[in-house]
mmCIF file of C-alpha atoms and ligand atoms in Angstrom:
data_model
loop_
_atom_site.group_PDB
_atom_site.id
_atom_site.type_symbol
_atom_site.label_atom_id
_atom_site.label_comp_id
_atom_site.label_asym_id
_atom_site.label_seq_id
_atom_site.Cartn_x
_atom_site.Cartn_y
_atom_site.Cartn_z
ATOM 1 C CA MET A 1 66.546 -35.159 52.801
ATOM 2 C CA ALA A 2 68.213 -33.108 55.517
ATOM 3 C CA LEU A 3 70.024 -35.265 58.069
ATOM 4 C CA LEU A 4 68.046 -33.464 60.788
ATOM 5 C CA PHE A 5 64.980 -35.356 59.573
ATOM 6 C CA GLU A 6 66.607 -38.739 59.130
ATOM 7 C CA PRO A 7 65.560 -41.327 61.724
ATOM 8 C CA PHE A 8 67.990 -42.163 64.503
ATOM 9 C CA GLU A 9 68.332 -45.515 66.209
ATOM 10 C CA LEU A 10 70.197 -46.466 69.367
ATOM 11 C CA LYS A 11 69.492 -49.904 70.842
ATOM 12 C CA ALA A 12 65.671 -50.096 71.013
ATOM 13 C CA LEU A 13 65.218 -46.326 70.818
ATOM 14 C CA GLN A 14 63.952 -45.272 67.397
ATOM 15 C CA LEU A 15 63.557 -41.562 66.768
ATOM 16 C CA LYS A 16 61.720 -40.192 63.744
ATOM 17 C CA ASN A 17 64.230 -37.319 63.492
ATOM 18 C CA ARG A 18 67.306 -35.953 65.257
ATOM 19 C CA ILE A 19 65.682 -33.155 67.196
ATOM 20 C CA MET A 20 65.524 -33.312 70.983
ATOM 21 C CA MET A 21 63.727 -31.042 73.379
ATOM 22 C CA SER A 22 66.489 -30.295 75.867
ATOM 23 C CA PRO A 23 65.617 -30.741 79.562
ATOM 24 C CA MET A 24 64.307 -27.508 81.063
ATOM 25 C CA CYS A 25 63.307 -27.092 84.711
ATOM 26 C CA GLN A 26 59.898 -25.480 84.916
ATOM 27 C CA TYR A 27 59.827 -24.947 88.702
ATOM 28 C CA SER A 28 56.077 -25.359 88.383
ATOM 29 C CA VAL A 29 55.049 -28.055 90.880
ATOM 30 C CA TRP A 30 52.878 -25.782 92.995
ATOM 31 C CA ASP A 31 51.833 -28.257 95.676
ATOM 32 C CA GLU A 32 55.438 -29.422 96.226
ATOM 33 C CA ASP A 33 54.624 -33.128 95.739
ATOM 34 C CA GLY A 34 57.051 -33.536 92.834
ATOM 35 C CA ALA A 35 54.423 -34.836 90.402
ATOM 36 C CA PRO A 36 53.956 -33.183 87.012
ATOM 37 C CA ASN A 37 50.688 -31.316 86.488
ATOM 38 C CA ALA A 38 48.635 -29.709 83.725
ATOM 39 C CA TRP A 39 51.395 -27.175 83.004
ATOM 40 C CA HIS A 40 53.936 -29.922 82.369
ATOM 41 C CA GLU A 41 51.475 -31.814 80.202
ATOM 42 C CA VAL A 42 50.907 -28.799 77.920
ATOM 43 C CA HIS A 43 54.615 -27.939 77.906
ATOM 44 C CA TYR A 44 55.788 -31.397 76.814
ATOM 45 C CA VAL A 45 52.900 -32.539 74.649
ATOM 46 C CA SER A 46 52.943 -29.292 72.648
ATOM 47 C CA ARG A 47 56.575 -29.911 71.636
ATOM 48 C CA ALA A 48 55.620 -33.437 70.562
ATOM 49 C CA VAL A 49 52.835 -31.932 68.441
ATOM 50 C CA GLY A 50 55.491 -29.502 67.180
ATOM 51 C CA GLY A 51 57.471 -32.410 65.757
ATOM 52 C CA VAL A 52 60.471 -33.122 68.003
ATOM 53 C CA GLY A 53 61.786 -36.678 67.879
ATOM 54 C CA LEU A 54 62.751 -36.893 71.546
ATOM 55 C CA VAL A 55 61.307 -35.065 74.532
ATOM 56 C CA MET A 56 63.687 -35.019 77.490
ATOM 57 C CA ILE A 57 61.673 -34.245 80.597
ATOM 58 C CA GLU A 58 63.404 -31.735 82.860
ATOM 59 C CA MET A 59 65.703 -32.441 85.826
ATOM 60 C CA THR A 60 63.626 -34.753 88.035
ATOM 61 C CA ASP A 61 64.978 -35.438 91.477
ATOM 62 C CA VAL A 62 65.384 -38.796 93.146
ATOM 63 C CA VAL A 63 64.854 -37.616 96.750
ATOM 64 C CA PRO A 64 63.028 -34.561 98.134
ATOM 65 C CA ASP A 65 66.234 -32.883 99.384
ATOM 66 C CA GLY A 66 67.730 -33.432 95.933
ATOM 67 C CA ARG A 67 65.541 -30.679 94.498
ATOM 68 C CA ILE A 68 66.826 -27.214 93.591
ATOM 69 C CA THR A 69 63.488 -25.798 94.705
ATOM 70 C CA VAL A 70 60.380 -27.307 96.235
ATOM 71 C CA ASN A 71 58.692 -26.673 92.872
ATOM 72 C CA ASP A 72 60.899 -29.168 90.997
ATOM 73 C CA LEU A 73 59.694 -32.464 89.575
ATOM 74 C CA GLY A 74 60.513 -35.541 91.646
ATOM 75 C CA ILE A 75 60.508 -39.294 91.209
ATOM 76 C CA TRP A 76 61.021 -40.508 94.776
ATOM 77 C CA SER A 77 57.596 -42.119 95.232
ATOM 78 C CA ASP A 78 55.460 -44.631 93.332
ATOM 79 C CA GLN A 79 52.607 -42.161 93.715
ATOM 80 C CA GLN A 80 54.355 -39.913 91.195
ATOM 81 C CA ILE A 81 54.333 -42.574 88.454
ATOM 82 C CA PRO A 82 50.781 -42.083 87.055
ATOM 83 C CA ALA A 83 51.262 -38.352 86.435
ATOM 84 C CA PHE A 84 54.441 -39.029 84.431
ATOM 85 C CA GLN A 85 52.734 -41.900 82.638
ATOM 86 C CA ARG A 86 49.882 -39.662 81.477
ATOM 87 C CA ILE A 87 52.294 -37.200 79.856
ATOM 88 C CA ILE A 88 54.491 -39.902 78.363
ATOM 89 C CA ASP A 89 51.468 -41.637 76.809
ATOM 90 C CA GLN A 90 50.326 -38.354 75.253
ATOM 91 C CA VAL A 91 53.780 -37.536 73.895
ATOM 92 C CA HIS A 92 53.833 -41.005 72.308
ATOM 93 C CA VAL A 93 50.496 -40.322 70.600
ATOM 94 C CA TYR A 94 52.237 -37.586 68.572
ATOM 95 C CA GLY A 95 55.134 -39.776 67.503
ATOM 96 C CA ALA A 96 57.870 -38.516 69.834
ATOM 97 C CA LYS A 97 59.882 -40.638 72.246
ATOM 98 C CA VAL A 98 60.458 -39.621 75.855
ATOM 99 C CA GLY A 99 63.219 -39.643 78.424
ATOM 100 C CA ILE A 100 63.423 -38.261 81.940
ATOM 101 C CA GLN A 101 66.565 -36.537 83.172
ATOM 102 C CA ILE A 102 67.059 -37.952 86.653
ATOM 103 C CA ALA A 103 69.109 -35.959 89.096
ATOM 104 C CA HIS A 104 70.034 -34.738 92.539
ATOM 105 C CA ALA A 105 70.912 -31.088 93.169
ATOM 106 C CA GLY A 106 73.387 -31.796 95.990
ATOM 107 C CA ARG A 107 74.841 -28.545 97.329
ATOM 108 C CA LYS A 108 72.645 -26.529 94.964
ATOM 109 C CA ALA A 109 69.412 -27.330 96.851
ATOM 110 C CA ASP A 110 68.141 -23.820 97.310
ATOM 111 C CA SER A 111 64.678 -23.614 98.915
ATOM 112 C CA PRO A 112 64.972 -22.807 102.652
ATOM 113 C CA SER A 113 63.093 -26.003 103.622
ATOM 114 C CA LEU A 114 65.559 -28.242 101.738
ATOM 115 C CA TYR A 115 68.820 -29.525 103.237
ATOM 116 C CA PRO A 116 71.775 -29.382 100.864
ATOM 117 C CA GLU A 117 73.969 -32.477 101.054
ATOM 118 C CA ALA A 118 77.119 -32.966 99.033
ATOM 119 C CA PRO A 119 80.410 -34.871 98.735
ATOM 120 C CA SER A 120 82.161 -32.223 100.871
ATOM 121 C CA ALA A 121 81.072 -29.283 103.010
ATOM 122 C CA ILE A 122 81.999 -26.733 100.354
ATOM 123 C CA ARG A 123 79.429 -24.235 99.204
ATOM 124 C CA PHE A 124 78.828 -23.305 95.595
ATOM 125 C CA SER A 125 79.156 -19.567 96.280
ATOM 126 C CA GLU A 126 78.561 -17.094 99.062
ATOM 127 C CA GLN A 127 74.920 -16.899 98.051
ATOM 128 C CA TYR A 128 74.491 -20.605 98.896
ATOM 129 C CA ARG A 129 74.457 -22.488 102.201
ATOM 130 C CA VAL A 130 77.328 -24.740 103.232
ATOM 131 C CA PRO A 131 76.132 -28.297 102.483
ATOM 132 C CA ARG A 132 76.443 -31.208 104.855
ATOM 133 C CA ALA A 133 79.098 -33.717 103.763
ATOM 134 C CA MET A 134 77.439 -37.122 103.469
ATOM 135 C CA ASN A 135 78.862 -40.220 105.108
ATOM 136 C CA GLY A 136 79.524 -43.347 103.037
ATOM 137 C CA ASP A 137 76.200 -44.970 103.926
ATOM 138 C CA GLU A 138 74.308 -41.852 102.901
ATOM 139 C CA VAL A 139 76.110 -41.818 99.553
ATOM 140 C CA LYS A 140 75.137 -45.474 99.022
ATOM 141 C CA GLY A 141 71.557 -44.565 99.958
ATOM 142 C CA LEU A 142 71.512 -41.998 97.143
ATOM 143 C CA VAL A 143 72.834 -44.537 94.650
ATOM 144 C CA ASP A 144 69.840 -46.687 95.613
ATOM 145 C CA ALA A 145 67.559 -43.653 95.232
ATOM 146 C CA PHE A 146 68.796 -43.186 91.646
ATOM 147 C CA ALA A 147 68.009 -46.863 90.975
ATOM 148 C CA ALA A 148 64.516 -46.502 92.427
ATOM 149 C CA GLY A 149 63.971 -43.355 90.336
ATOM 150 C CA ALA A 150 65.011 -45.268 87.223
ATOM 151 C CA ARG A 151 62.609 -48.097 88.092
ATOM 152 C CA ARG A 152 59.734 -45.606 88.412
ATOM 153 C CA ALA A 153 60.640 -43.858 85.161
ATOM 154 C CA VAL A 154 60.648 -47.202 83.348
ATOM 155 C CA ALA A 155 57.286 -48.057 84.930
ATOM 156 C CA ALA A 156 55.947 -44.720 83.664
ATOM 157 C CA GLY A 157 56.883 -45.718 80.097
ATOM 158 C CA VAL A 158 60.080 -43.835 79.199
ATOM 159 C CA ASP A 159 62.075 -44.852 76.126
ATOM 160 C CA THR A 160 65.388 -43.686 77.563
ATOM 161 C CA LEU A 161 66.883 -42.084 80.672
ATOM 162 C CA GLU A 162 69.377 -39.279 81.030
ATOM 163 C CA LEU A 163 71.617 -38.947 84.093
ATOM 164 C CA HIS A 164 72.303 -35.336 84.971
ATOM 165 C CA GLY A 165 76.061 -35.321 85.396
ATOM 166 C CA ALA A 166 76.443 -31.642 84.458
ATOM 167 C CA HIS A 167 75.732 -28.076 85.638
ATOM 168 C CA GLY A 168 77.148 -28.560 89.117
ATOM 169 C CA TYR A 169 74.567 -31.029 90.403
ATOM 170 C CA LEU A 170 75.427 -34.013 92.559
ATOM 171 C CA ILE A 171 77.080 -36.386 90.046
ATOM 172 C CA HIS A 172 79.126 -33.463 88.718
ATOM 173 C CA GLN A 173 80.002 -32.416 92.307
ATOM 174 C CA PHE A 174 81.577 -35.826 92.876
ATOM 175 C CA MET A 175 83.555 -35.502 89.611
ATOM 176 C CA SER A 176 85.124 -32.154 90.364
ATOM 177 C CA PRO A 177 88.107 -31.094 92.490
ATOM 178 C CA LEU A 178 86.133 -27.901 93.187
ATOM 179 C CA SER A 179 83.512 -29.792 95.184
ATOM 180 C CA ASN A 180 84.889 -33.228 96.112
ATOM 181 C CA HIS A 181 87.644 -33.245 98.755
ATOM 182 C CA ARG A 182 86.788 -36.647 100.228
ATOM 183 C CA ASP A 183 89.458 -39.061 101.341
ATOM 184 C CA ASP A 184 87.294 -42.205 101.261
ATOM 185 C CA GLU A 185 86.460 -44.311 98.173
ATOM 186 C CA TRP A 186 83.940 -41.635 97.022
ATOM 187 C CA GLY A 187 86.797 -39.183 96.590
ATOM 188 C CA GLU A 188 87.672 -40.904 93.297
ATOM 189 C CA PRO A 189 85.992 -38.611 90.729
ATOM 190 C CA THR A 190 84.130 -41.272 88.739
ATOM 191 C CA ARG A 191 83.207 -43.559 91.673
ATOM 192 C CA PHE A 192 79.761 -42.070 92.360
ATOM 193 C CA GLY A 193 78.852 -41.704 88.680
ATOM 194 C CA VAL A 194 79.832 -45.309 87.976
ATOM 195 C CA ALA A 195 77.838 -46.564 90.988
ATOM 196 C CA VAL A 196 74.783 -44.623 89.758
ATOM 197 C CA ILE A 197 75.212 -45.916 86.192
ATOM 198 C CA GLN A 198 75.403 -49.516 87.403
ATOM 199 C CA ALA A 199 72.427 -49.048 89.718
ATOM 200 C CA VAL A 200 70.119 -47.458 87.132
ATOM 201 C CA LYS A 201 71.112 -49.956 84.461
ATOM 202 C CA SER A 202 70.036 -52.785 86.742
ATOM 203 C CA GLU A 203 66.516 -51.270 86.598
ATOM 204 C CA MET A 204 66.443 -50.574 82.850
ATOM 205 C CA PRO A 205 65.649 -53.056 80.088
ATOM 206 C CA SER A 206 68.952 -54.064 78.468
ATOM 207 C CA THR A 207 67.707 -52.659 75.138
ATOM 208 C CA MET A 208 67.041 -49.182 76.562
ATOM 209 C CA PRO A 209 69.850 -46.679 75.999
ATOM 210 C CA LEU A 210 71.249 -44.656 78.888
ATOM 211 C CA MET A 211 72.267 -41.057 78.222
ATOM 212 C CA MET A 212 74.362 -38.808 80.400
ATOM 213 C CA ARG A 213 74.768 -35.040 80.384
ATOM 214 C CA LEU A 214 78.243 -33.771 81.251
ATOM 215 C CA SER A 215 79.825 -30.341 81.559
ATOM 216 C CA ALA A 216 82.783 -30.293 79.183
ATOM 217 C CA THR A 217 84.467 -27.467 81.064
ATOM 218 C CA GLU A 218 84.040 -25.852 84.472
ATOM 219 C CA TYR A 219 85.305 -22.400 83.365
ATOM 220 C CA ASP A 220 87.540 -22.434 86.440
ATOM 221 C CA PRO A 221 91.281 -23.187 86.324
ATOM 222 C CA GLN A 222 90.964 -25.148 89.590
ATOM 223 C CA GLY A 223 88.302 -27.413 88.044
ATOM 224 C CA TYR A 224 88.857 -30.508 85.905
ATOM 225 C CA SER A 225 90.418 -30.086 82.463
ATOM 226 C CA PHE A 226 88.636 -31.135 79.285
ATOM 227 C CA GLU A 227 91.188 -33.932 78.878
ATOM 228 C CA GLN A 228 90.272 -35.234 82.347
ATOM 229 C CA LEU A 229 86.578 -34.960 81.469
ATOM 230 C CA VAL A 230 87.110 -37.058 78.324
ATOM 231 C CA GLU A 231 88.773 -39.755 80.434
ATOM 232 C CA MET A 232 85.881 -39.678 82.929
ATOM 233 C CA ALA A 233 83.423 -39.994 80.037
ATOM 234 C CA ARG A 234 85.432 -42.988 78.822
ATOM 235 C CA VAL A 235 84.982 -44.662 82.221
ATOM 236 C CA PHE A 236 81.240 -43.888 82.221
ATOM 237 C CA HIS A 237 80.928 -45.250 78.693
ATOM 238 C CA ARG A 238 82.710 -48.451 79.725
ATOM 239 C CA HIS A 239 80.175 -48.901 82.507
ATOM 240 C CA GLY A 240 77.196 -48.507 80.231
ATOM 241 C CA VAL A 241 76.471 -44.938 79.126
ATOM 242 C CA ASP A 242 75.348 -45.211 75.502
ATOM 243 C CA MET A 243 75.269 -41.541 74.533
ATOM 244 C CA PHE A 244 76.604 -38.265 75.948
ATOM 245 C CA ASP A 245 74.842 -34.903 75.987
ATOM 246 C CA ILE A 246 77.574 -32.276 76.152
ATOM 247 C CA SER A 247 76.997 -28.981 77.913
ATOM 248 C CA SER A 248 79.239 -26.882 80.197
ATOM 249 C CA GLY A 249 79.659 -25.042 83.483
ATOM 250 C CA GLY A 250 77.492 -24.848 86.577
ATOM 251 C CA ASN A 251 79.909 -26.052 89.257
ATOM 252 C CA ALA A 252 81.625 -22.716 89.839
ATOM 253 C CA PRO A 253 80.118 -19.254 89.935
ATOM 254 C CA VAL A 254 81.916 -18.330 86.728
ATOM 255 C CA VAL A 255 80.320 -17.541 83.410
ATOM 256 C CA PRO A 256 82.073 -18.016 80.092
ATOM 257 C CA ASP A 257 83.548 -14.919 78.432
ATOM 258 C CA ARG A 258 81.637 -15.549 75.245
ATOM 259 C CA ILE A 259 78.819 -17.762 74.190
ATOM 260 C CA TYR A 260 77.874 -18.099 70.546
ATOM 261 C CA PRO A 261 75.870 -20.464 68.334
ATOM 262 C CA GLY A 262 77.222 -23.985 68.642
ATOM 263 C CA TYR A 263 79.672 -23.122 71.457
ATOM 264 C CA HIS A 264 79.608 -26.650 72.902
ATOM 265 C CA VAL A 265 79.885 -28.449 69.581
ATOM 266 C CA PRO A 266 83.700 -28.899 69.450
ATOM 267 C CA TYR A 267 83.691 -30.564 72.885
ATOM 268 C CA GLY A 268 81.002 -33.056 71.920
ATOM 269 C CA ALA A 269 82.705 -33.723 68.592
ATOM 270 C CA LYS A 270 85.945 -34.552 70.385
ATOM 271 C CA ILE A 271 84.182 -36.960 72.760
ATOM 272 C CA ARG A 272 82.332 -38.546 69.842
ATOM 273 C CA GLU A 273 85.617 -39.072 68.019
ATOM 274 C CA SER A 274 87.747 -40.194 70.996
ATOM 275 C CA LEU A 275 85.225 -42.624 72.456
ATOM 276 C CA GLY A 276 83.342 -43.671 69.336
ATOM 277 C CA VAL A 277 80.007 -42.869 71.017
ATOM 278 C CA PRO A 278 77.022 -40.935 69.728
ATOM 279 C CA VAL A 279 76.593 -37.458 71.208
ATOM 280 C CA ILE A 280 73.923 -34.811 71.568
ATOM 281 C CA ALA A 281 74.891 -31.218 70.759
ATOM 282 C CA VAL A 282 73.232 -28.338 72.604
ATOM 283 C CA GLY A 283 73.678 -24.580 72.860
ATOM 284 C CA ILE A 284 72.166 -21.942 70.566
ATOM 285 C CA LEU A 285 71.583 -24.323 67.684
ATOM 286 C CA GLU A 286 68.250 -22.968 66.484
ATOM 287 C CA ASP A 287 69.556 -21.771 63.140
ATOM 288 C CA PRO A 288 68.421 -24.739 60.990
ATOM 289 C CA SER A 289 71.445 -24.515 58.688
ATOM 290 C CA LEU A 290 73.815 -24.609 61.650
ATOM 291 C CA ALA A 291 71.976 -27.575 63.205
ATOM 292 C CA GLU A 292 72.121 -29.407 59.872
ATOM 293 C CA SER A 293 75.786 -28.590 59.375
ATOM 294 C CA VAL A 294 76.733 -29.968 62.825
ATOM 295 C CA LEU A 295 75.115 -33.262 61.838
ATOM 296 C CA GLN A 296 76.549 -33.281 58.301
ATOM 297 C CA GLN A 297 80.066 -32.721 59.620
ATOM 298 C CA GLY A 298 79.707 -35.668 61.952
ATOM 299 C CA GLN A 299 80.120 -33.511 65.050
ATOM 300 C CA ALA A 300 76.957 -34.829 66.736
ATOM 301 C CA ASP A 301 74.119 -37.300 66.210
ATOM 302 C CA ILE A 302 71.236 -35.365 67.757
ATOM 303 C CA ILE A 303 70.549 -31.647 68.064
ATOM 304 C CA ALA A 304 68.986 -30.521 71.347
ATOM 305 C CA LEU A 305 67.172 -27.213 71.632
ATOM 306 C CA ALA A 306 66.003 -25.508 74.810
ATOM 307 C CA ARG A 307 65.230 -21.787 74.495
ATOM 308 C CA GLY A 308 64.593 -22.092 70.769
ATOM 309 C CA LEU A 309 61.714 -24.468 71.536
ATOM 310 C CA LEU A 310 60.325 -22.127 74.191
ATOM 311 C CA ARG A 311 60.142 -19.397 71.557
ATOM 312 C CA ASP A 312 58.849 -21.695 68.823
ATOM 313 C CA PRO A 313 57.276 -25.014 69.894
ATOM 314 C CA TYR A 314 56.951 -25.806 66.168
ATOM 315 C CA TRP A 315 60.664 -25.306 65.495
ATOM 316 C CA PRO A 316 60.984 -28.702 63.765
ATOM 317 C CA ASN A 317 58.511 -27.446 61.163
ATOM 318 C CA THR A 318 60.271 -24.097 60.871
ATOM 319 C CA ALA A 319 63.485 -26.057 60.272
ATOM 320 C CA ALA A 320 61.795 -28.446 57.830
ATOM 321 C CA MET A 321 60.595 -25.543 55.692
ATOM 322 C CA ALA A 322 64.000 -23.857 55.838
ATOM 323 C CA LEU A 323 65.760 -27.075 54.811
ATOM 324 C CA ASP A 324 63.099 -28.166 52.313
ATOM 325 C CA GLY A 325 62.108 -31.099 54.486
ATOM 326 C CA THR A 326 58.761 -32.613 55.323
ATOM 327 C CA VAL A 327 56.612 -30.986 57.947
ATOM 328 C CA GLN A 328 55.361 -33.369 60.633
ATOM 329 C CA VAL A 329 52.190 -31.985 62.137
ATOM 330 C CA PRO A 330 48.880 -33.551 63.079
ATOM 331 C CA LYS A 331 46.316 -33.528 60.252
ATOM 332 C CA GLN A 332 44.344 -30.799 61.989
ATOM 333 C CA TYR A 333 47.139 -28.337 61.155
ATOM 334 C CA TYR A 334 47.714 -29.232 57.500
ATOM 335 C CA ARG A 335 45.937 -26.115 56.229
ATOM 336 C CA ALA A 336 48.692 -23.953 57.691
ATOM 337 C CA PHE A 337 51.341 -25.444 55.393
ATOM 338 C CA LYS A 338 51.981 -25.443 51.650
ATOM 339 C CA LYS A 339 51.446 -28.853 50.015
ATOM 340 C CA ARG A 340 55.093 -29.242 49.071
ATOM 341 C CA PHE A 341 56.103 -29.317 52.743
ATOM 342 C CA LEU A 342 53.595 -32.002 53.686
ATOM 343 C CA GLY A 343 55.423 -34.835 51.936
HETATM 344 C C1 FMN B 1 64.309 -22.557 81.404
HETATM 345 C C2 FMN B 1 65.499 -23.467 81.346
HETATM 346 C C3 FMN B 1 65.591 -24.543 82.211
HETATM 347 C C4 FMN B 1 66.670 -25.449 82.121
HETATM 348 N N1 FMN B 1 66.683 -26.569 82.896
HETATM 349 C C5 FMN B 1 67.594 -27.551 82.649
HETATM 350 C C6 FMN B 1 67.460 -28.830 83.232
HETATM 351 O O1 FMN B 1 66.482 -29.160 83.912
HETATM 352 N N2 FMN B 1 68.450 -29.727 82.988
HETATM 353 C C7 FMN B 1 69.524 -29.442 82.170
HETATM 354 O O2 FMN B 1 70.400 -30.288 81.991
HETATM 355 N N3 FMN B 1 69.619 -28.243 81.564
HETATM 356 C C8 FMN B 1 68.671 -27.319 81.750
HETATM 357 N N4 FMN B 1 68.729 -26.151 81.044
HETATM 358 C C9 FMN B 1 69.769 -25.978 79.996
HETATM 359 C C10 FMN B 1 69.211 -26.398 78.632
HETATM 360 O O3 FMN B 1 68.847 -27.769 78.589
HETATM 361 C C11 FMN B 1 70.233 -26.123 77.508
HETATM 362 O O4 FMN B 1 71.359 -26.933 77.718
HETATM 363 C C12 FMN B 1 70.671 -24.662 77.451
HETATM 364 O O5 FMN B 1 69.566 -23.779 77.586
HETATM 365 C C13 FMN B 1 71.388 -24.347 76.122
HETATM 366 O O6 FMN B 1 70.543 -24.668 75.032
HETATM 367 P P1 FMN B 1 69.752 -23.522 74.202
HETATM 368 O O7 FMN B 1 70.791 -22.557 73.691
HETATM 369 O O8 FMN B 1 69.065 -24.276 73.080
HETATM 370 O O9 FMN B 1 68.791 -22.856 75.129
HETATM 371 C C14 FMN B 1 67.684 -25.222 81.157
HETATM 372 C C15 FMN B 1 67.605 -24.104 80.314
HETATM 373 C C16 FMN B 1 66.523 -23.253 80.378
HETATM 374 C C17 FMN B 1 66.443 -22.092 79.402
#
């Protein structure tokens, strides 16, 4: 059987295969209350029906000003729990596990009614506002907000949590010399991330794995180097991150010269090897043979897909047929598949 369809286990998390729906902001909370609605339910449950092993719910913000837009998901109030719970329960019905990517946008808060706050008063680009630099108490308050978000996610029934430490959002802002010029204790690049890790872990069952997304490179010579990023990941791992999800960029208005299938894979493979931790690979991996080869070569443990799953919510079945695997669809859909693919 293809490795893509082998089960994966990490602490108490048991996945039926190694396919993850990558977190994707939908900007679709129309009444601005942060709670998921019917759109989110269809969006996530349909990928569970489509056969993914793990659904990672999009960037979900721990305080209202931590949103990119007022249409983002949020997890700052107990009133938001039931709406998440409904979706999580439905995803479970179709055999997938669920995580929520918890986050804070920091200086990238963009809607005019939101107030960007950040480690330092440095804007992302000229198109963005200059954020307010937080004082030490405000930083501690956000660490507590991450913990409260984790508590709510656990109450809603998640199987895992992912910290968004990539793409130029708050945790990443603290990690980078491009955005953190503080001279207090929070100026140390891993200090905020470690505080958040410790805080969320205190709200998670000890058997629940914690994942963290990081940007391997900032595409800016003034940013951190990959070697520095590996050392930061090592610190985060020591404080309790069980698995890394390796992406890139987002903290400088620079785009890579070239992107191509699997462009993040070597970074994740290096982290996997140096730290001895499982990693998630992401980035144009929707060619089933490429996804399978990344796993077979031991470069990653899970394959995450974003745009590929927007185009084809049934991608796991497409991949199963391409790799001669077993299709995993609800009985109602059996007539669409040849017997040999139904196992
Ligand atoms: C519509 C859309 C929304 C996204 N939102 C998020 C997000 O909420 N959190 C995140 O870490 N990455 C986000 N991403 C990045 C994806 O998770 C993924 O890393 C990226 O698209 C590369 O994977 P792909 O080539 O399979 O699309 C988003 C991507 C898309 C296309």
